[in-house]
PDB file of C-alpha atoms in Angstrom:
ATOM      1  CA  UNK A  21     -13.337 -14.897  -5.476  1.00 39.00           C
ATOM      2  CA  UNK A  22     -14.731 -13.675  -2.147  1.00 41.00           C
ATOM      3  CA  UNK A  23     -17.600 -10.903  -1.969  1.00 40.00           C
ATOM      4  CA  UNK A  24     -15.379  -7.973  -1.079  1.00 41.00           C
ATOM      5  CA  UNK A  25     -14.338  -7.484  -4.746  1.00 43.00           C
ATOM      6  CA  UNK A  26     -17.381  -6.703  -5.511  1.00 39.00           C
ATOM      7  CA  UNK A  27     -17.729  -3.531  -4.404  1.00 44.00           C
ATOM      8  CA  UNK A  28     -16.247   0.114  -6.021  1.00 50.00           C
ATOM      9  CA  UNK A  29     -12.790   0.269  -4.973  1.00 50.00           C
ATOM     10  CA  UNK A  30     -12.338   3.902  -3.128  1.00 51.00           C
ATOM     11  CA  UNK A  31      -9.595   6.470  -4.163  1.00 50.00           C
ATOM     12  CA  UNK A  32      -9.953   5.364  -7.781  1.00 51.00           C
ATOM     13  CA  UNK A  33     -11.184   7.218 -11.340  1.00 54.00           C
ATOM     14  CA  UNK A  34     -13.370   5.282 -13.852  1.00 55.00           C
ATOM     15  CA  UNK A  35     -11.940   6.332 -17.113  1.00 57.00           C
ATOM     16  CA  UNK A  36     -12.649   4.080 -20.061  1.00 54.00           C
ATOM     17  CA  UNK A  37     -13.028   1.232 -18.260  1.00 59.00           C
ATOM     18  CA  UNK A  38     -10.115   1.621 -16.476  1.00 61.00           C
ATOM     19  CA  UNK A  39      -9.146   2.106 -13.086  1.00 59.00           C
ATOM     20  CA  UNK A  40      -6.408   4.625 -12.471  1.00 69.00           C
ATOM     21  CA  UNK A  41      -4.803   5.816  -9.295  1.00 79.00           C
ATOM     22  CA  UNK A  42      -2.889   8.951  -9.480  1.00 81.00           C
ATOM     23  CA  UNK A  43       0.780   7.761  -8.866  1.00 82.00           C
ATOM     24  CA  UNK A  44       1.511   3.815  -9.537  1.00 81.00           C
ATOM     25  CA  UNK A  45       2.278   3.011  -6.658  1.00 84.00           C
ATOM     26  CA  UNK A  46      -0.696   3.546  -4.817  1.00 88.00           C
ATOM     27  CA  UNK A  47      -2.238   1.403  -7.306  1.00 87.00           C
ATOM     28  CA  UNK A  48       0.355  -1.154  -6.139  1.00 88.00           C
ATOM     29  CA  UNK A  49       0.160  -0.457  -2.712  1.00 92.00           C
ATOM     30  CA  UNK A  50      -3.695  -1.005  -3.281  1.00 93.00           C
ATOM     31  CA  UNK A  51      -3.465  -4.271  -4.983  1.00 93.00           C
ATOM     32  CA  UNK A  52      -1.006  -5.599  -2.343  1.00 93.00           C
ATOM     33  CA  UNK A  53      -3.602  -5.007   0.380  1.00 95.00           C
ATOM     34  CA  UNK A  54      -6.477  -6.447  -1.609  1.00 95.00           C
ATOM     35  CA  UNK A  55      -4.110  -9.443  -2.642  1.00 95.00           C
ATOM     36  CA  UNK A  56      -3.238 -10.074   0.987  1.00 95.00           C
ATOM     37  CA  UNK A  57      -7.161  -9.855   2.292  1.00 95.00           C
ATOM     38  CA  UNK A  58      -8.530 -11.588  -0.343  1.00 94.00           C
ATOM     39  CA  UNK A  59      -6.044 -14.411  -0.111  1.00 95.00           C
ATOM     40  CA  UNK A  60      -6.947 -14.415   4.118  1.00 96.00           C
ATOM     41  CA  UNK A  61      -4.141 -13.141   5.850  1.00 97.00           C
ATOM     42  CA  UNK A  62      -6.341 -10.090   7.320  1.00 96.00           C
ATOM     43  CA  UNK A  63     -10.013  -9.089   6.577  1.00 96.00           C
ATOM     44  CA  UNK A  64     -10.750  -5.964   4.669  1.00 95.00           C
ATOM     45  CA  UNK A  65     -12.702  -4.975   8.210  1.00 95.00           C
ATOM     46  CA  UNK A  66      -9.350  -5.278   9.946  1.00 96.00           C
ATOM     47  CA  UNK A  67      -7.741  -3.506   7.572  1.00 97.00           C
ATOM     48  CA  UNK A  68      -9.496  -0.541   7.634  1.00 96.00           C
ATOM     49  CA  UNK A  69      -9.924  -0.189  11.181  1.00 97.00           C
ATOM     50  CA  UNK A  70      -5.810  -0.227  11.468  1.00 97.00           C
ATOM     51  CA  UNK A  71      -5.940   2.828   8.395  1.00 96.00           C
ATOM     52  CA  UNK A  72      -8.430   4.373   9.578  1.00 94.00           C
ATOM     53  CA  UNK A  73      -5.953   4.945  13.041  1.00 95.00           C
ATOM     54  CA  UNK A  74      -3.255   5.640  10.431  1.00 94.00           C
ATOM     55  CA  UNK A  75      -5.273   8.691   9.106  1.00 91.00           C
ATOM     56  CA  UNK A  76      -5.772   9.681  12.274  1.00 91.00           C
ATOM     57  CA  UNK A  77      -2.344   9.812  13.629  1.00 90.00           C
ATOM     58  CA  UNK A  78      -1.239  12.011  10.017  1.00 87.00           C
ATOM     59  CA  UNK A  79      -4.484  14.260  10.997  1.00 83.00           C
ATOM     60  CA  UNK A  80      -3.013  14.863  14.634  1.00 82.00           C
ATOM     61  CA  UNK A  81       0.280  15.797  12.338  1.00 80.00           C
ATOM     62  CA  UNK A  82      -1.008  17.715   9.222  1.00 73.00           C
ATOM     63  CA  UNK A  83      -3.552  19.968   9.124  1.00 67.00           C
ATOM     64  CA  UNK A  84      -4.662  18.710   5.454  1.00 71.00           C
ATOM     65  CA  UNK A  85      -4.394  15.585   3.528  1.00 70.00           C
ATOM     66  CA  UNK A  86      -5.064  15.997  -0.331  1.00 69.00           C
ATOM     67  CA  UNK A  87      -5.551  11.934  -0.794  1.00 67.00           C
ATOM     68  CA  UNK A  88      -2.184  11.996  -2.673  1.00 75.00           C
ATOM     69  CA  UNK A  89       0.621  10.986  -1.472  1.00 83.00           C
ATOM     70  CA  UNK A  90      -0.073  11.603   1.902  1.00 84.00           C
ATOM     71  CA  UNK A  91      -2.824   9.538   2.244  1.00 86.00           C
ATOM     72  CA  UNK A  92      -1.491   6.579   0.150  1.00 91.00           C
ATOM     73  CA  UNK A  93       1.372   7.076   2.855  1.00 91.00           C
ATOM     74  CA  UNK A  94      -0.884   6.311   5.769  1.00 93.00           C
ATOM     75  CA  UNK A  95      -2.357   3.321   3.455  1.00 94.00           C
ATOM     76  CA  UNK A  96       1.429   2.194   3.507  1.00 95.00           C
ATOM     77  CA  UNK A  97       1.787   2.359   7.186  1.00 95.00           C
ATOM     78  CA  UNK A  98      -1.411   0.422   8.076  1.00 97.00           C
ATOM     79  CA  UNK A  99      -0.455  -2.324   5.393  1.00 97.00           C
ATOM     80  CA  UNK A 100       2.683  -2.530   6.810  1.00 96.00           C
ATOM     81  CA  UNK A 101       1.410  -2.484  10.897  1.00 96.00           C
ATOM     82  CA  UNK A 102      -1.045  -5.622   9.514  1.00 97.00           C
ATOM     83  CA  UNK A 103       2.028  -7.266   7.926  1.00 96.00           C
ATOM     84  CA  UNK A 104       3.793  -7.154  11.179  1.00 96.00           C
ATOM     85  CA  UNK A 105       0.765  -7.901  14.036  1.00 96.00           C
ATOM     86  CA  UNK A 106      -0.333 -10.810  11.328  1.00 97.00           C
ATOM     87  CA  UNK A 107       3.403 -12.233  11.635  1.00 96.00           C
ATOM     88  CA  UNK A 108       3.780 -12.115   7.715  1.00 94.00           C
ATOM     89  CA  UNK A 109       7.176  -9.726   8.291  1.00 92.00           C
ATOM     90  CA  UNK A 110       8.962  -8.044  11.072  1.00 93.00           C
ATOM     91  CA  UNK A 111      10.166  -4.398  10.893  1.00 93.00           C
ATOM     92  CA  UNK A 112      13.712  -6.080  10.187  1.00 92.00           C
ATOM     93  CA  UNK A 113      12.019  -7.794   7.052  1.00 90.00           C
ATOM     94  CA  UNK A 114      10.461  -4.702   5.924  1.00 90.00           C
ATOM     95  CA  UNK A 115      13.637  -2.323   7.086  1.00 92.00           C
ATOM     96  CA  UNK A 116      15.738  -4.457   4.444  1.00 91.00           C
ATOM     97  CA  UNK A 117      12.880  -4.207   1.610  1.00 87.00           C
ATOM     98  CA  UNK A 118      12.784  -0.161   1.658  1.00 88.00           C
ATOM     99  CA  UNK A 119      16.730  -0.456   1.366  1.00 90.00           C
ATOM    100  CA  UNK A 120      16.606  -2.996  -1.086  1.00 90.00           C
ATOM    101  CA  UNK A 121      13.897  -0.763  -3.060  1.00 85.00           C
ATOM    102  CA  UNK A 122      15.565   2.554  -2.590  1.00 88.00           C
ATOM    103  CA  UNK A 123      19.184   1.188  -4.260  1.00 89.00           C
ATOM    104  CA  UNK A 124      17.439  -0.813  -6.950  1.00 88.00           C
ATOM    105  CA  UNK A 125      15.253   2.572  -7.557  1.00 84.00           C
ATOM    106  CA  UNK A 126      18.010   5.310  -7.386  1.00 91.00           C
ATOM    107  CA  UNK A 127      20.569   3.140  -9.365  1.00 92.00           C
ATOM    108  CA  UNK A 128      17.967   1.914 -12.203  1.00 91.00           C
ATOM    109  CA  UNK A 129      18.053   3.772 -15.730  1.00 91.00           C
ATOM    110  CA  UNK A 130      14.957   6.233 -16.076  1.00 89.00           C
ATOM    111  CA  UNK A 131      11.988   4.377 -17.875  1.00 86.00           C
ATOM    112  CA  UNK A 132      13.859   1.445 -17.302  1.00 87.00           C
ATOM    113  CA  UNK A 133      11.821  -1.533 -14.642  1.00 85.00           C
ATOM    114  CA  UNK A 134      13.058  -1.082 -11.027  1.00 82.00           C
ATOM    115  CA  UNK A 135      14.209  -4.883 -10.166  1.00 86.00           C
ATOM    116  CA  UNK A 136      15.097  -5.409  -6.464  1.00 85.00           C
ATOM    117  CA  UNK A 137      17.554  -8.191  -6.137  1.00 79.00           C
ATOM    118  CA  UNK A 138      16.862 -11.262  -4.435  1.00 77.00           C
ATOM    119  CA  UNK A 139      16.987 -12.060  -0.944  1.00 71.00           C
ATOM    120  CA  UNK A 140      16.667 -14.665   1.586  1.00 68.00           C
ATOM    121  CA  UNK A 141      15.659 -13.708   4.420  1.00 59.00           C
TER     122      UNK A 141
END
């Protein structure tokens, strides 16, 4: 394990141990950036340079982010602007992911695990 997990994750509340983000998914949205630095497909410093234009661009837009939704949005965009100038997807790639997660989300049982089907792409 590299030295960047070592340091207190931001956006996060200590509570018995336990890190806890205030909707899951930014907790998964989190973990799929950390996953995807620490494994070398983009440094953290790269990373936050491209969110840190993402907040930016949703300041020029709204006149207040509450670091909910909002800002785990412009988290989402930067992710997915480092997935595309890294060449690990293409907007087609990711186009065809929101789909796929919007049907297997709106048709799956509530409480139930959202499974999006397979694809080759």
């Amino acid at each position: 394990m590299n030295n960047q997990s070592n340091f207190n994750l931001p956006f996060t509340n200590l509570i018995e141990d336990q890190i806890t983000f205030q909707n899951p998914w930014h907790g998964q949205v989190f973990a799929i950036t950390v996953q995807l630095s620490e494994n070398g497909n983009f440094s953290w410093t790269e990373f936050v340079e491209v969110f840190g234009n993402s907040l930016k661009e949703a300041r020029l837009k709204l006149s207040n982010l509450n670091g909910n939704d909002d800002y785990f949005n412009c988290w989402l965009t930067a992710l997915e602007k480092m997935i595309i100038v890294k060449k690990l997807g293409n907007l087609d790639i990711l186009s065809l992911l929101k789909d796929d997660w919007t049907n297997a989300y709106l048709s799956t049982p509530h409480g139930k695990p959202v499974k999006i089907k397979n694809r080759s792409v």
